[in-house]
């Protein structure tokens, strides 16, 4: 009986995903894979890249093993320590705890919640926080708590951000998504959320930064409009880009129609960026991102 | 016998393309189609658009008729006069006399000459004028005269532009294409060529204007790079956009690789813009273009 | 004063969209535009095409006029009669009464209802009819009646189709959309709905007809997967194509992941096709479609 | 002196690319990276994948090291032997010796030769072999030998294929490209060239196999047309797909125009597939390909 149980436990395959970042030097992969061998792990998929800019080493590995998450972490601890690796080790597919901030537009928040509900997007959303009430019913439909906190003064803005910080702690939040949240975060909050906060900008950056990008795109007469998902930094619309999409438009489209057409591009770009992040496929390399698709 | 011959001649179908631009008001299309009916013309394809910006009327029509070009022009003269139409009337498929200016890069000029030679691009090129000699052998291969005139001083630049003006007259040039010509045209020449000179810029405008756009794109970490074909104006890289294309790139690409990848996008974007223009599908609406694909 | 009022009333602009189809012959456009002039109509946008296959004439016009819909119809009646035109004349933007049929998958029906609710898609949905209950809560959320009728036998299938016919009459339905409805319609219903029923097939037709297209795509190792929106005919997955989209995939994707990725392409393709149809931009030319974008 | 030379040789960094394929089992990566460590190699980029279909292991690695190619091969020999790896080890960027077969169309062969001449495509072409003479002048322009051998009978076809085999030996050919070569290869030659012969088919496979795909696409009324680069097998147009591209078309395009439009898609798809292959990024997994972009 106990043998049978033990066998079952041994053969039960777990799938883990790991990322490693450090100053590049020879032997890192050999050391990491040595630790993987030590837990009888089989590498199912791996990507590695040395940045020509920063001479830093970036790696993402998925392994299959009978070992527990704790055993894998223990096996890798010495290597992580020796090479000074920034490392993450997690179960493949574990939903990322994600806080969503919104304003009046509902298309992005609606899609994120819908995709999460179907299992196509590996996030779980403990809270949607909005400075307008419009998205409330979408959150409710998906069984997600919604809080409305207006931001019409400096005091209210500070209170909103306090609530963000509080919610992050309360729900152990791993990612903050600005799903068309139309307020600029304070420099302090930007700094605190560095590399953990994704915004969707409704233009193909660096074109049309700031307000009313569809009106700007119309005025300039561009033939494709786009959307850009990027990490939030203190420089508005200048954070590291994670994903960009475009669609073809023509002279017949009014600014209002560009806005309607662009919504779908925003939805897909943000969903894609959040999904890649949730799968540990997005790593920061200074002002650029490494995206292991 | 003579009757039979005459019949044949009458039924021989010609295909003409016309464009009309004017201040919008009711009755224009009815008047134009009345003139078309008068020459027993059948409309094969037509597009029309009223610009919300300028309240101007834009129309492109292809007709099939046994009438001669002269007869069609005569039939339309009264309408053109009455409505104050800017009008063009031409045979469908007549190659546009196109002057190409180049520098060292050969990919765009090579493609334009190749496409013209296969008949896929309705242009004929009486002359390629370069401030470097590299493209000479491609021109020679396609049987097109090439002139090399260095531009290393203000005097040489003025002489180059004088030659451009002269060649335009000499060869009855209808379109000037800057096929990666890396000199800035003088304001006077820009003004004289307004709406008749197409440039290819190697970025997705308005992003990355000016020099080294691929290096800029690399530094910014964009996930798609593009090219933009636009009419030349005195504002550098600010002219009305005719066509834009993008391709997906990722973090593994160096600036040099972006440049190599981008060449194909430049080639296609410029070819597309020139082809649309040669088919009378591109009309100017202030700082924007109407493109009837 | 009364003159001023009268003026105001005269200048109150209505926007109408018309389509005309007939055997091609000279003078049609002139006659149509004559009738438009007669109601002081101004053409805002028009497209016309003569099919080389069928020698039929296809036209779509948007006009702006102070005349009522009835006045416009009266003005055109003589032309329609004289040329034997198949004609539609409607207000621009009037939502099309659309019956949606569904099965278990919710992504398409959810998107259609969401887009209709935001006004981005010009349809109104009086009823969603499903052979499974899954989509019920999405319909309810959007305030749209949902009926569940299982189809597990020939009798139930006949009853389902009877209900479709009944609902069409009851709600004056203009378009039936199969939003991943996984039953094959009877030849009789296909015939009755000819040109009024749009299906979304989850492959890039004509590749991968029939069941399990994502599994077929995986097995064949294609590098892009797609979706096709088409009119329903008695030949399964052979009806006239309205719209197609593709996305890039690679060897790392399992059939299950292809299915998840493909959902977004299905959603966009179907939404696009329905939107084009609702704007009177889709006309039938035998086994092909004319789509005036 | 000799010491100085030796030092130079030691510090001169070489970049090598390796691919490994075998039955999957734990420890392979660790063993390979151990050998890389042994030559002081640094991994610049790596990709790895375990096929769910075949349970085979696929890996591509680029390393930087001062060691010679011979030293690297020696270091890996034991691992290759122990795991029964199919392995390739080569200098990054070494041009692949490529034999091109053509018929009358020149767009693909012209592009391949042009791209090779600019260094954007890492191939060198010792010979172009055509059953028609049209491409001769393009080969001549690029300084590449061209042989014309008509294929109008079974005897001539056999002679043509004999010349292919001979040329492969004579020029140590590593890749054969069918650049719109419109003859079907014999089953024997297909078998002998398995995994070493790339064809471009002018449709989005599996749609429109066989002859006249653009005419088929027109008849079916598809809204996008494509091209497919694939390995040649004895099943016509059924070989493992390497790359696919599509472009949007509409009802206004005649079969002839589709053909002209499609040429550019063919060119890009073939160039992309050949470039990926030349960089050791394409590996066979049964009837599918692993493409490590």
mmCIF file of N, CA, C and O in Angstrom, chain C residues 226-278:
data_model
loop_
_atom_site.group_PDB
_atom_site.id
_atom_site.type_symbol
_atom_site.label_atom_id
_atom_site.label_comp_id
_atom_site.label_asym_id
_atom_site.label_seq_id
_atom_site.Cartn_x
_atom_site.Cartn_y
_atom_site.Cartn_z
ATOM 1 N N UNK C 226 -6.843 30.254 -38.929
ATOM 2 C CA UNK C 226 -7.766 31.311 -39.284
ATOM 3 C C UNK C 226 -9.205 30.986 -38.975
ATOM 4 O O UNK C 226 -9.536 29.933 -38.411
ATOM 5 N N UNK C 227 -10.052 31.919 -39.328
ATOM 6 C CA UNK C 227 -11.493 31.754 -39.196
ATOM 7 C C UNK C 227 -12.149 32.373 -40.417
ATOM 8 O O UNK C 227 -11.584 33.279 -41.033
ATOM 9 N N UNK C 228 -13.320 31.866 -40.760
ATOM 10 C CA UNK C 228 -14.020 32.293 -41.969
ATOM 11 C C UNK C 228 -15.490 32.523 -41.654
ATOM 12 O O UNK C 228 -16.168 31.621 -41.165
ATOM 13 N N UNK C 229 -15.975 33.719 -41.951
ATOM 14 C CA UNK C 229 -17.408 33.988 -41.843
ATOM 15 C C UNK C 229 -18.005 33.901 -43.237
ATOM 16 O O UNK C 229 -17.481 34.486 -44.182
ATOM 17 N N UNK C 230 -19.076 33.133 -43.369
ATOM 18 C CA UNK C 230 -19.646 32.911 -44.700
ATOM 19 C C UNK C 230 -21.161 32.786 -44.606
ATOM 20 O O UNK C 230 -21.707 32.480 -43.539
ATOM 21 N N UNK C 231 -21.807 33.025 -45.741
ATOM 22 C CA UNK C 231 -23.231 32.766 -45.806
ATOM 23 C C UNK C 231 -23.460 31.256 -45.771
ATOM 24 O O UNK C 231 -22.691 30.474 -46.358
ATOM 25 N N UNK C 232 -24.512 30.849 -45.084
ATOM 26 C CA UNK C 232 -24.838 29.431 -44.990
ATOM 27 C C UNK C 232 -25.533 28.983 -46.264
ATOM 28 O O UNK C 232 -26.436 29.659 -46.765
ATOM 29 N N UNK C 233 -25.054 27.852 -46.809
ATOM 30 C CA UNK C 233 -25.729 27.207 -47.937
ATOM 31 C C UNK C 233 -25.878 25.731 -47.594
ATOM 32 O O UNK C 233 -25.389 25.280 -46.559
ATOM 33 N N UNK C 234 -26.507 24.982 -48.473
ATOM 34 C CA UNK C 234 -26.698 23.560 -48.179
ATOM 35 C C UNK C 234 -25.389 22.794 -48.254
ATOM 36 O O UNK C 234 -25.270 21.735 -47.655
ATOM 37 N N UNK C 235 -24.398 23.326 -48.982
ATOM 38 C CA UNK C 235 -23.076 22.691 -48.984
ATOM 39 C C UNK C 235 -22.300 23.154 -47.770
ATOM 40 O O UNK C 235 -21.918 24.322 -47.669
ATOM 41 N N UNK C 236 -22.052 22.234 -46.869
ATOM 42 C CA UNK C 236 -21.422 22.573 -45.591
ATOM 43 C C UNK C 236 -20.078 23.283 -45.793
ATOM 44 O O UNK C 236 -19.203 22.779 -46.508
ATOM 45 N N UNK C 237 -19.922 24.438 -45.165
ATOM 46 C CA UNK C 237 -18.660 25.206 -45.206
ATOM 47 C C UNK C 237 -18.253 25.584 -46.629
ATOM 48 O O UNK C 237 -17.075 25.800 -46.907
ATOM 49 N N UNK C 238 -19.240 25.662 -47.521
ATOM 50 C CA UNK C 238 -18.943 26.026 -48.911
ATOM 51 C C UNK C 238 -19.641 27.312 -49.329
ATOM 52 O O UNK C 238 -19.548 27.727 -50.481
ATOM 53 N N UNK C 239 -20.358 27.951 -48.423
ATOM 54 C CA UNK C 239 -21.094 29.158 -48.772
ATOM 55 C C UNK C 239 -20.175 30.334 -49.082
ATOM 56 O O UNK C 239 -18.986 30.313 -48.740
ATOM 57 N N UNK C 240 -20.718 31.361 -49.720
ATOM 58 C CA UNK C 240 -19.936 32.545 -50.094
ATOM 59 C C UNK C 240 -19.235 33.166 -48.883
ATOM 60 O O UNK C 240 -19.875 33.445 -47.865
ATOM 61 N N UNK C 241 -17.950 33.382 -49.024
ATOM 62 C CA UNK C 241 -17.122 33.904 -47.932
ATOM 63 C C UNK C 241 -17.296 35.412 -47.804
ATOM 64 O O UNK C 241 -17.240 36.134 -48.795
ATOM 65 N N UNK C 242 -17.491 35.872 -46.576
ATOM 66 C CA UNK C 242 -17.634 37.311 -46.322
ATOM 67 C C UNK C 242 -16.349 37.895 -45.757
ATOM 68 O O UNK C 242 -15.909 38.964 -46.136
ATOM 69 N N UNK C 243 -15.723 37.166 -44.840
ATOM 70 C CA UNK C 243 -14.541 37.708 -44.170
ATOM 71 C C UNK C 243 -13.668 36.567 -43.662
ATOM 72 O O UNK C 243 -14.189 35.502 -43.292
ATOM 73 N N UNK C 244 -12.354 36.797 -43.665
ATOM 74 C CA UNK C 244 -11.399 35.816 -43.152
ATOM 75 C C UNK C 244 -10.286 36.529 -42.409
ATOM 76 O O UNK C 244 -9.840 37.580 -42.817
ATOM 77 N N UNK C 245 -9.857 35.928 -41.334
ATOM 78 C CA UNK C 245 -8.720 36.434 -40.574
ATOM 79 C C UNK C 245 -7.801 35.278 -40.215
ATOM 80 O O UNK C 245 -8.268 34.135 -40.089
ATOM 81 N N UNK C 246 -6.532 35.556 -40.043
ATOM 82 C CA UNK C 246 -5.580 34.536 -39.591
ATOM 83 C C UNK C 246 -4.717 35.088 -38.463
ATOM 84 O O UNK C 246 -4.591 36.296 -38.309
ATOM 85 N N UNK C 247 -4.144 34.184 -37.684
ATOM 86 C CA UNK C 247 -3.079 34.566 -36.755
ATOM 87 C C UNK C 247 -1.953 33.552 -36.845
ATOM 88 O O UNK C 247 -2.156 32.373 -37.146
ATOM 89 N N UNK C 248 -0.773 34.030 -36.553
ATOM 90 C CA UNK C 248 0.439 33.225 -36.620
ATOM 91 C C UNK C 248 0.518 32.295 -35.410
ATOM 92 O O UNK C 248 0.237 32.708 -34.285
ATOM 93 N N UNK C 249 0.853 31.048 -35.649
ATOM 94 C CA UNK C 249 1.074 30.097 -34.560
ATOM 95 C C UNK C 249 2.394 29.365 -34.827
ATOM 96 O O UNK C 249 2.979 29.514 -35.881
ATOM 97 N N UNK C 250 2.837 28.568 -33.854
ATOM 98 C CA UNK C 250 4.052 27.790 -34.115
ATOM 99 C C UNK C 250 3.956 26.410 -33.498
ATOM 100 O O UNK C 250 2.913 26.000 -32.991
ATOM 101 N N UNK C 251 5.061 25.680 -33.593
ATOM 102 C CA UNK C 251 5.078 24.273 -33.191
ATOM 103 C C UNK C 251 4.811 24.057 -31.714
ATOM 104 O O UNK C 251 4.530 22.951 -31.291
ATOM 105 N N UNK C 252 4.927 25.107 -30.902
ATOM 106 C CA UNK C 252 4.754 24.891 -29.465
ATOM 107 C C UNK C 252 3.292 24.772 -29.059
ATOM 108 O O UNK C 252 2.996 24.417 -27.921
ATOM 109 N N UNK C 253 2.378 25.068 -29.967
ATOM 110 C CA UNK C 253 0.960 25.102 -29.608
ATOM 111 C C UNK C 253 0.290 23.750 -29.768
ATOM 112 O O UNK C 253 0.288 23.171 -30.846
ATOM 113 N N UNK C 254 -0.357 23.293 -28.724
ATOM 114 C CA UNK C 254 -1.148 22.065 -28.766
ATOM 115 C C UNK C 254 -2.489 22.365 -29.448
ATOM 116 O O UNK C 254 -2.877 23.524 -29.566
ATOM 117 N N UNK C 255 -3.200 21.316 -29.877
ATOM 118 C CA UNK C 255 -4.539 21.551 -30.441
ATOM 119 C C UNK C 255 -5.425 22.364 -29.498
ATOM 120 O O UNK C 255 -6.154 23.256 -29.923
ATOM 121 N N UNK C 256 -5.314 22.095 -28.214
ATOM 122 C CA UNK C 256 -6.125 22.847 -27.240
ATOM 123 C C UNK C 256 -5.751 24.322 -27.223
ATOM 124 O O UNK C 256 -6.614 25.200 -27.144
ATOM 125 N N UNK C 257 -4.473 24.602 -27.298
ATOM 126 C CA UNK C 257 -4.040 26.002 -27.321
ATOM 127 C C UNK C 257 -4.437 26.677 -28.629
ATOM 128 O O UNK C 257 -4.787 27.857 -28.651
ATOM 129 N N UNK C 258 -4.357 25.933 -29.737
ATOM 130 C CA UNK C 258 -4.810 26.497 -31.008
ATOM 131 C C UNK C 258 -6.272 26.908 -30.902
ATOM 132 O O UNK C 258 -6.685 27.962 -31.377
ATOM 133 N N UNK C 259 -7.056 26.068 -30.257
ATOM 134 C CA UNK C 259 -8.478 26.352 -30.098
ATOM 135 C C UNK C 259 -8.688 27.634 -29.285
ATOM 136 O O UNK C 259 -9.491 28.483 -29.657
ATOM 137 N N UNK C 260 -7.931 27.762 -28.195
ATOM 138 C CA UNK C 260 -8.052 28.970 -27.364
ATOM 139 C C UNK C 260 -7.615 30.209 -28.143
ATOM 140 O O UNK C 260 -8.285 31.248 -28.126
ATOM 141 N N UNK C 261 -6.485 30.115 -28.844
ATOM 142 C CA UNK C 261 -5.992 31.241 -29.639
ATOM 143 C C UNK C 261 -6.966 31.606 -30.750
ATOM 144 O O UNK C 261 -7.166 32.775 -31.073
ATOM 145 N N UNK C 262 -7.539 30.562 -31.345
ATOM 146 C CA UNK C 262 -8.403 30.782 -32.492
ATOM 147 C C UNK C 262 -9.702 31.480 -32.127
ATOM 148 O O UNK C 262 -10.323 32.132 -32.961
ATOM 149 N N UNK C 263 -10.119 31.346 -30.869
ATOM 150 C CA UNK C 263 -11.395 31.950 -30.465
ATOM 151 C C UNK C 263 -11.424 33.437 -30.756
ATOM 152 O O UNK C 263 -12.432 33.979 -31.206
ATOM 153 N N UNK C 264 -10.308 34.101 -30.495
ATOM 154 C CA UNK C 264 -10.287 35.545 -30.717
ATOM 155 C C UNK C 264 -10.435 35.858 -32.204
ATOM 156 O O UNK C 264 -11.102 36.828 -32.583
ATOM 157 N N UNK C 265 -9.829 35.026 -33.031
ATOM 158 C CA UNK C 265 -9.943 35.226 -34.477
ATOM 159 C C UNK C 265 -11.378 34.978 -34.935
ATOM 160 O O UNK C 265 -11.911 35.709 -35.778
ATOM 161 N N UNK C 266 -12.016 33.967 -34.374
ATOM 162 C CA UNK C 266 -13.429 33.711 -34.685
ATOM 163 C C UNK C 266 -14.293 34.918 -34.315
ATOM 164 O O UNK C 266 -15.146 35.355 -35.094
ATOM 165 N N UNK C 267 -14.056 35.415 -33.112
ATOM 166 C CA UNK C 267 -14.840 36.540 -32.620
ATOM 167 C C UNK C 267 -14.732 37.732 -33.554
ATOM 168 O O UNK C 267 -15.731 38.340 -33.954
ATOM 169 N N UNK C 268 -13.501 38.076 -33.913
ATOM 170 C CA UNK C 268 -13.293 39.259 -34.749
ATOM 171 C C UNK C 268 -13.839 39.074 -36.149
ATOM 172 O O UNK C 268 -14.385 39.993 -36.748
ATOM 173 N N UNK C 269 -13.664 37.873 -36.696
ATOM 174 C CA UNK C 269 -14.114 37.615 -38.059
ATOM 175 C C UNK C 269 -15.631 37.681 -38.138
ATOM 176 O O UNK C 269 -16.199 38.284 -39.054
ATOM 177 N N UNK C 270 -16.291 37.064 -37.166
ATOM 178 C CA UNK C 270 -17.753 37.069 -37.171
ATOM 179 C C UNK C 270 -18.281 38.486 -36.935
ATOM 180 O O UNK C 270 -19.195 38.945 -37.634
ATOM 181 N N UNK C 271 -17.702 39.166 -35.967
ATOM 182 C CA UNK C 271 -18.140 40.536 -35.675
ATOM 183 C C UNK C 271 -17.987 41.421 -36.906
ATOM 184 O O UNK C 271 -18.876 42.200 -37.249
ATOM 185 N N UNK C 272 -16.862 41.282 -37.578
ATOM 186 C CA UNK C 272 -16.591 42.068 -38.778
ATOM 187 C C UNK C 272 -17.628 41.768 -39.867
ATOM 188 O O UNK C 272 -18.179 42.687 -40.481
ATOM 189 N N UNK C 273 -17.902 40.484 -40.089
ATOM 190 C CA UNK C 273 -18.854 40.097 -41.133
ATOM 191 C C UNK C 273 -20.252 40.613 -40.808
ATOM 192 O O UNK C 273 -20.950 41.145 -41.676
ATOM 193 N N UNK C 274 -20.665 40.465 -39.565
ATOM 194 C CA UNK C 274 -21.998 40.924 -39.162
ATOM 195 C C UNK C 274 -22.087 42.442 -39.287
ATOM 196 O O UNK C 274 -23.078 42.985 -39.793
ATOM 197 N N UNK C 275 -21.028 43.129 -38.876
ATOM 198 C CA UNK C 275 -21.016 44.587 -38.971
ATOM 199 C C UNK C 275 -21.093 45.066 -40.411
ATOM 200 O O UNK C 275 -21.836 45.998 -40.733
ATOM 201 N N UNK C 276 -20.353 44.418 -41.293
ATOM 202 C CA UNK C 276 -20.383 44.788 -42.715
ATOM 203 C C UNK C 276 -21.766 44.544 -43.299
ATOM 204 O O UNK C 276 -22.296 45.364 -44.053
ATOM 205 N N UNK C 277 -22.371 43.412 -42.932
ATOM 206 C CA UNK C 277 -23.704 43.095 -43.421
ATOM 207 C C UNK C 277 -24.719 44.113 -42.906
ATOM 208 O O UNK C 277 -25.588 44.585 -43.651
ATOM 209 N N UNK C 278 -24.605 44.451 -41.624
ATOM 210 C CA UNK C 278 -25.556 45.393 -41.025
ATOM 211 C C UNK C 278 -25.455 46.772 -41.654
ATOM 212 O O UNK C 278 -26.409 47.547 -41.623
#
